[in-house]
Tab-separated table of C-alpha atoms in Angstrom:
chain	number	residue	atom	x	y	z
S	134	MET	CA	17.667	21.336	-0.495
S	135	ILE	CA	14.493	20.112	1.463
S	136	LYS	CA	12.252	21.092	-1.673
S	137	GLY	CA	14.734	19.178	-4.079
S	138	MET	CA	14.469	16.027	-1.968
S	139	LEU	CA	10.691	16.281	-1.918
S	140	ILE	CA	10.534	16.825	-5.596
S	141	CYS	CA	12.899	13.667	-5.992
S	142	SER	CA	10.471	11.519	-3.750
S	143	LEU	CA	7.587	12.940	-5.858
S	144	PHE	CA	9.547	11.577	-9.048
S	145	PHE	CA	10.083	8.071	-7.451
S	146	LEU	CA	6.457	7.963	-6.639
S	147	THR	CA	5.320	8.928	-9.993
S	148	PHE	CA	7.429	6.125	-11.393
S	149	SER	CA	6.138	3.591	-8.971
S	150	ILE	CA	2.446	4.646	-10.013
S	151	PHE	CA	3.350	4.151	-13.464
S	152	ALA	CA	4.541	0.508	-12.796
S	153	ILE	CA	1.286	-0.055	-11.031
S	154	ILE	CA	-0.725	1.122	-13.631
S	155	TYR	CA	1.227	-1.332	-15.955
S	156	ARG	CA	0.217	-4.177	-13.583
S	157	LEU	CA	-3.288	-2.949	-13.447
S	158	VAL	CA	-3.730	-2.948	-17.205
S	159	LYS	CA	-1.708	-6.118	-18.056
S	160	GLY	CA	-2.346	-8.247	-14.931
S	161	PRO	CA	-3.429	-11.785	-16.117
S	162	SER	CA	-5.877	-12.418	-13.505
S	163	ALA	CA	-8.592	-10.434	-11.463
S	164	PRO	CA	-6.640	-10.573	-8.149
S	165	ASP	CA	-3.633	-9.075	-9.661
S	166	ARG	CA	-5.622	-6.097	-10.652
S	167	ILE	CA	-7.179	-5.902	-7.116
S	168	GLN	CA	-3.707	-6.006	-5.709
S	169	ALA	CA	-2.436	-3.186	-8.020
S	170	LEU	CA	-5.564	-1.094	-6.927
S	171	ASP	CA	-4.698	-1.530	-3.411
S	172	ALA	CA	-1.105	-0.590	-3.900
S	173	LEU	CA	-2.395	2.321	-6.035
S	174	GLY	CA	-4.317	3.636	-2.915
S	175	ILE	CA	-1.369	3.278	-0.802
S	176	ASN	CA	0.870	5.178	-3.106
S	177	ILE	CA	-1.549	8.064	-3.390
S	178	ILE	CA	-1.738	8.267	0.514
S	179	SER	CA	2.021	8.686	0.373
S	180	GLY	CA	1.553	11.310	-2.333
S	181	VAL	CA	-0.781	13.319	-0.368
S	182	ALA	CA	1.684	13.153	2.530
S	183	ILE	CA	4.362	14.413	0.386
S	184	PHE	CA	2.184	17.347	-1.048
S	185	SER	CA	1.158	18.350	2.377
S	186	VAL	CA	4.804	18.870	3.499
S	187	LEU	CA	5.640	20.628	0.245
S	188	LEU	CA	2.853	23.083	0.698
S	189	GLY	CA	3.078	23.376	4.625
S	190	ASN	CA	-0.515	22.823	4.900
S	191	THR	CA	-1.926	20.475	7.630
S	192	GLY	CA	-5.361	20.600	6.105
S	193	PHE	CA	-4.957	17.275	3.985
S	194	PHE	CA	-4.571	14.736	6.946
S	195	GLU	CA	-8.306	13.855	6.644
S	196	PHE	CA	-7.767	12.733	3.204
S	197	ILE	CA	-4.840	10.341	4.315
S	198	LEU	CA	-7.139	8.489	6.811
S	199	LEU	CA	-10.097	8.778	4.383
S	200	ILE	CA	-8.315	7.165	1.368
S	201	GLY	CA	-6.902	4.472	3.734
S	202	ILE	CA	-10.328	3.550	4.858
S	203	LEU	CA	-11.865	3.422	1.435
S	204	SER	CA	-8.999	1.546	-0.060
S	205	PHE	CA	-9.362	-1.099	2.524
S	206	ILE	CA	-13.096	-1.370	2.128
S	207	GLY	CA	-12.960	-1.691	-1.556
S	208	THR	CA	-10.264	-4.312	-1.441
S	209	ILE	CA	-12.308	-6.339	1.087
S	210	ALA	CA	-15.291	-5.934	-0.932
S	211	PHE	CA	-13.684	-7.168	-4.212
S	212	ALA	CA	-11.834	-9.985	-2.745
S	213	ARG	CA	-15.125	-11.207	-1.060
S	214	TYR	CA	-16.919	-10.869	-4.445
S	215	ILE	CA	-14.249	-13.042	-6.153
S	216	GLU	CA	-14.189	-15.754	-3.319
S	217	ARG	CA	-17.804	-16.175	-2.929
S	218	GLY	CA	-19.648	-14.433	-5.861
S	219	VAL	CA	-21.552	-12.215	-3.541
S	220	VAL	CA	-20.309	-9.041	-1.355
S	221	ILE	CA	-22.988	-9.111	1.433
S	222	GLU	CA	-24.580	-12.599	2.214
S	223	ARG	CA	-28.020	-13.012	2.960
S	224	LYS	CA	-29.435	-15.259	5.597
S	225	HIS	CA	-30.814	-18.535	4.288
S	226	SER	CA	-34.334	-18.900	5.860
S	227	GLU	CA	-35.582	-22.061	4.156
K	270	MET	CA	28.160	22.910	4.194
K	271	ASN	CA	29.518	23.962	7.525
K	272	GLY	CA	28.123	20.938	9.481
K	273	SER	CA	24.751	22.599	10.416
K	274	ILE	CA	22.120	20.373	9.260
K	275	PRO	CA	18.512	21.875	9.361
K	276	SER	CA	15.940	20.312	11.676
K	277	GLU	CA	13.633	19.325	8.939
K	278	PHE	CA	16.337	17.400	7.087
K	279	LEU	CA	15.600	13.972	9.030
K	280	PRO	CA	11.850	13.850	8.224
K	281	VAL	CA	12.235	14.574	4.682
K	282	LEU	CA	15.125	12.201	4.399
K	283	LEU	CA	12.497	9.607	5.931
K	284	ILE	CA	9.938	10.607	3.092
K	285	LEU	CA	12.673	10.145	0.524
K	286	ILE	CA	13.539	6.558	1.973
K	287	GLY	CA	9.889	5.687	2.041
K	288	THR	CA	9.294	6.556	-1.658
K	289	VAL	CA	12.399	4.630	-2.750
K	290	PHE	CA	10.869	1.695	-0.902
K	291	SER	CA	7.543	2.172	-2.851
K	292	PHE	CA	9.580	2.323	-6.081
K	293	LEU	CA	11.422	-1.018	-5.192
K	294	SER	CA	7.854	-2.593	-4.526
K	295	ALA	CA	6.606	-1.319	-7.748
K	296	VAL	CA	9.644	-2.737	-9.523
K	297	GLY	CA	8.755	-6.057	-7.855
K	298	LEU	CA	4.995	-5.814	-9.005
K	299	ILE	CA	6.349	-5.655	-12.617
K	300	ARG	CA	9.230	-8.351	-12.338
K	301	LEU	CA	7.832	-11.190	-10.253
K	302	PRO	CA	6.201	-14.140	-11.919
K	303	ASP	CA	2.819	-14.807	-10.374
K	304	VAL	CA	0.179	-13.234	-8.092
K	305	TYR	CA	1.497	-14.502	-4.698
K	306	THR	CA	5.049	-13.257	-5.251
K	307	ARG	CA	3.719	-9.893	-6.546
K	308	ALA	CA	1.535	-9.588	-3.421
K	309	HIS	CA	4.615	-10.461	-1.285
K	310	ALA	CA	6.418	-7.471	-3.030
K	311	ALA	CA	3.528	-5.306	-2.924
K	312	SER	CA	2.181	-5.525	0.587
K	313	LYS	CA	5.203	-5.526	2.484
K	314	SER	CA	7.500	-2.953	1.074
K	315	ALA	CA	4.720	-0.717	-0.190
K	316	THR	CA	3.405	-0.632	3.528
K	317	LEU	CA	6.901	0.012	4.737
K	318	GLY	CA	7.228	2.808	2.363
K	319	VAL	CA	3.966	4.671	3.105
K	320	LEU	CA	4.794	4.115	6.982
K	321	PHE	CA	8.175	5.882	6.426
K	322	ALA	CA	6.531	8.616	4.307
K	323	LEU	CA	3.716	9.087	6.825
K	324	VAL	CA	6.107	9.200	9.971
K	325	GLY	CA	8.242	11.687	8.105
K	326	THR	CA	5.366	13.959	7.623
K	327	PHE	CA	4.282	13.407	11.193
K	328	LEU	CA	7.817	14.482	12.530
K	329	TYR	CA	8.082	17.315	10.207
K	330	PHE	CA	4.964	18.992	11.337
K	331	LEU	CA	5.662	18.092	14.824
K	332	TRP	CA	9.198	19.492	14.910
K	333	GLU	CA	8.549	22.580	12.426
K	334	GLU	CA	5.352	23.917	13.745
K	335	GLY	CA	4.843	21.952	17.042
K	336	TYR	CA	1.708	20.455	15.572
K	337	PHE	CA	0.517	16.964	16.907
K	338	SER	CA	-1.777	15.637	14.278
K	339	ILE	CA	-3.964	12.840	16.027
K	340	ARG	CA	-5.514	12.337	12.650
K	341	LEU	CA	-2.249	11.556	10.848
K	342	PHE	CA	-1.468	9.358	13.781
K	343	LEU	CA	-4.775	7.413	13.355
K	344	GLY	CA	-3.935	7.155	9.586
K	345	ILE	CA	-0.477	5.553	10.243
K	346	PHE	CA	-2.048	3.120	12.820
K	347	PHE	CA	-4.727	2.300	10.243
K	348	VAL	CA	-2.571	1.837	7.232
K	349	PHE	CA	-0.212	-0.355	9.429
K	350	LEU	CA	-3.124	-2.637	10.504
K	351	THR	CA	-5.009	-2.930	7.441
K	352	ALA	CA	-2.620	-3.264	4.583
K	353	PRO	CA	-1.408	-6.824	5.407
K	354	VAL	CA	-5.104	-7.803	6.222
K	355	ALA	CA	-5.928	-6.573	2.718
K	356	ALA	CA	-3.181	-8.603	1.087
K	357	HIS	CA	-4.079	-11.754	3.097
K	358	VAL	CA	-7.631	-11.477	1.831
K	359	ILE	CA	-6.626	-10.840	-1.844
K	360	LEU	CA	-4.480	-14.020	-1.973
K	361	ARG	CA	-7.030	-16.014	-0.157
K	362	SER	CA	-9.551	-15.319	-2.963
K	363	ALA	CA	-6.841	-15.907	-5.576
K	364	TYR	CA	-6.193	-19.280	-4.354
K	365	ARG	CA	-9.721	-20.034	-3.910
K	366	ALA	CA	-10.369	-19.009	-7.449
K	367	ASN	CA	-7.681	-21.353	-8.727
K	368	VAL	CA	-5.016	-18.640	-9.798
K	369	GLU	CA	-2.080	-20.781	-11.056
K	370	LEU	CA	1.389	-20.833	-9.278
K	371	ALA	CA	4.369	-19.859	-11.014
K	372	GLU	CA	6.177	-22.658	-12.837
K	373	GLN	CA	9.202	-22.676	-10.725
K	374	SER	CA	7.418	-23.265	-7.586
K	375	VAL	CA	8.129	-26.550	-6.126
K	376	GLN	CA	5.483	-27.412	-3.446
K	377	ASP	CA	1.743	-26.758	-2.714
K	378	ASP	CA	0.658	-28.022	0.517
K	379	LEU	CA	-2.554	-26.409	0.758
K	380	LYS	CA	-3.906	-28.390	-2.328
K	381	GLU	CA	-4.073	-31.715	-0.636
K	382	VAL	CA	-5.716	-30.106	2.590
K	383	LEU	CA	-8.480	-28.508	0.331
K	384	LYS	CA	-8.931	-31.823	-1.539
K	385	LYS	CA	-9.769	-33.564	1.617
K	386	GLU	CA	-12.607	-31.270	2.738
């Protein structure tokens, strides 16, 4: 029963990832696509957690933390690029 | 079913609830009309869904194997802190880039404030 519930949750997760990919392809503006990528990263975190329960292996927990940090940094960088045109601002020295 | 529930039932039930929340947020991501309402759906319920899934994983390994994973705990804390901040930054950039609101929205208070500057 435990395995069936985990497979069922993977099923739901697959459907939500398909919905997010639909938004990523169709999204009319750039912030829509950034939002979809952020949600995709978060769903991938959840998928890694489910797989680590399914395999009974604790070796994948670093990937959860790593994907979380990388998704956050990428989202912030894209949002700054849209808002200001640059990601890292330089000092104006004139 | 003789009333004996195995101890890993509750964490796996938490994981299932979390993925159902993720699925609902994805449905909101498809059906809602503009970027602001879509981010409202995606940030809140996707964060809640991944928190349920991660807490379920944490409790599973804590009860089954007695393994307290500090990395998973840090991951839960980090996702809980950063997902709303990421949604805020995306929406701020969307508003500054003049992404249109939906047609049925009635009021835009921020526009006059930005015009005054």
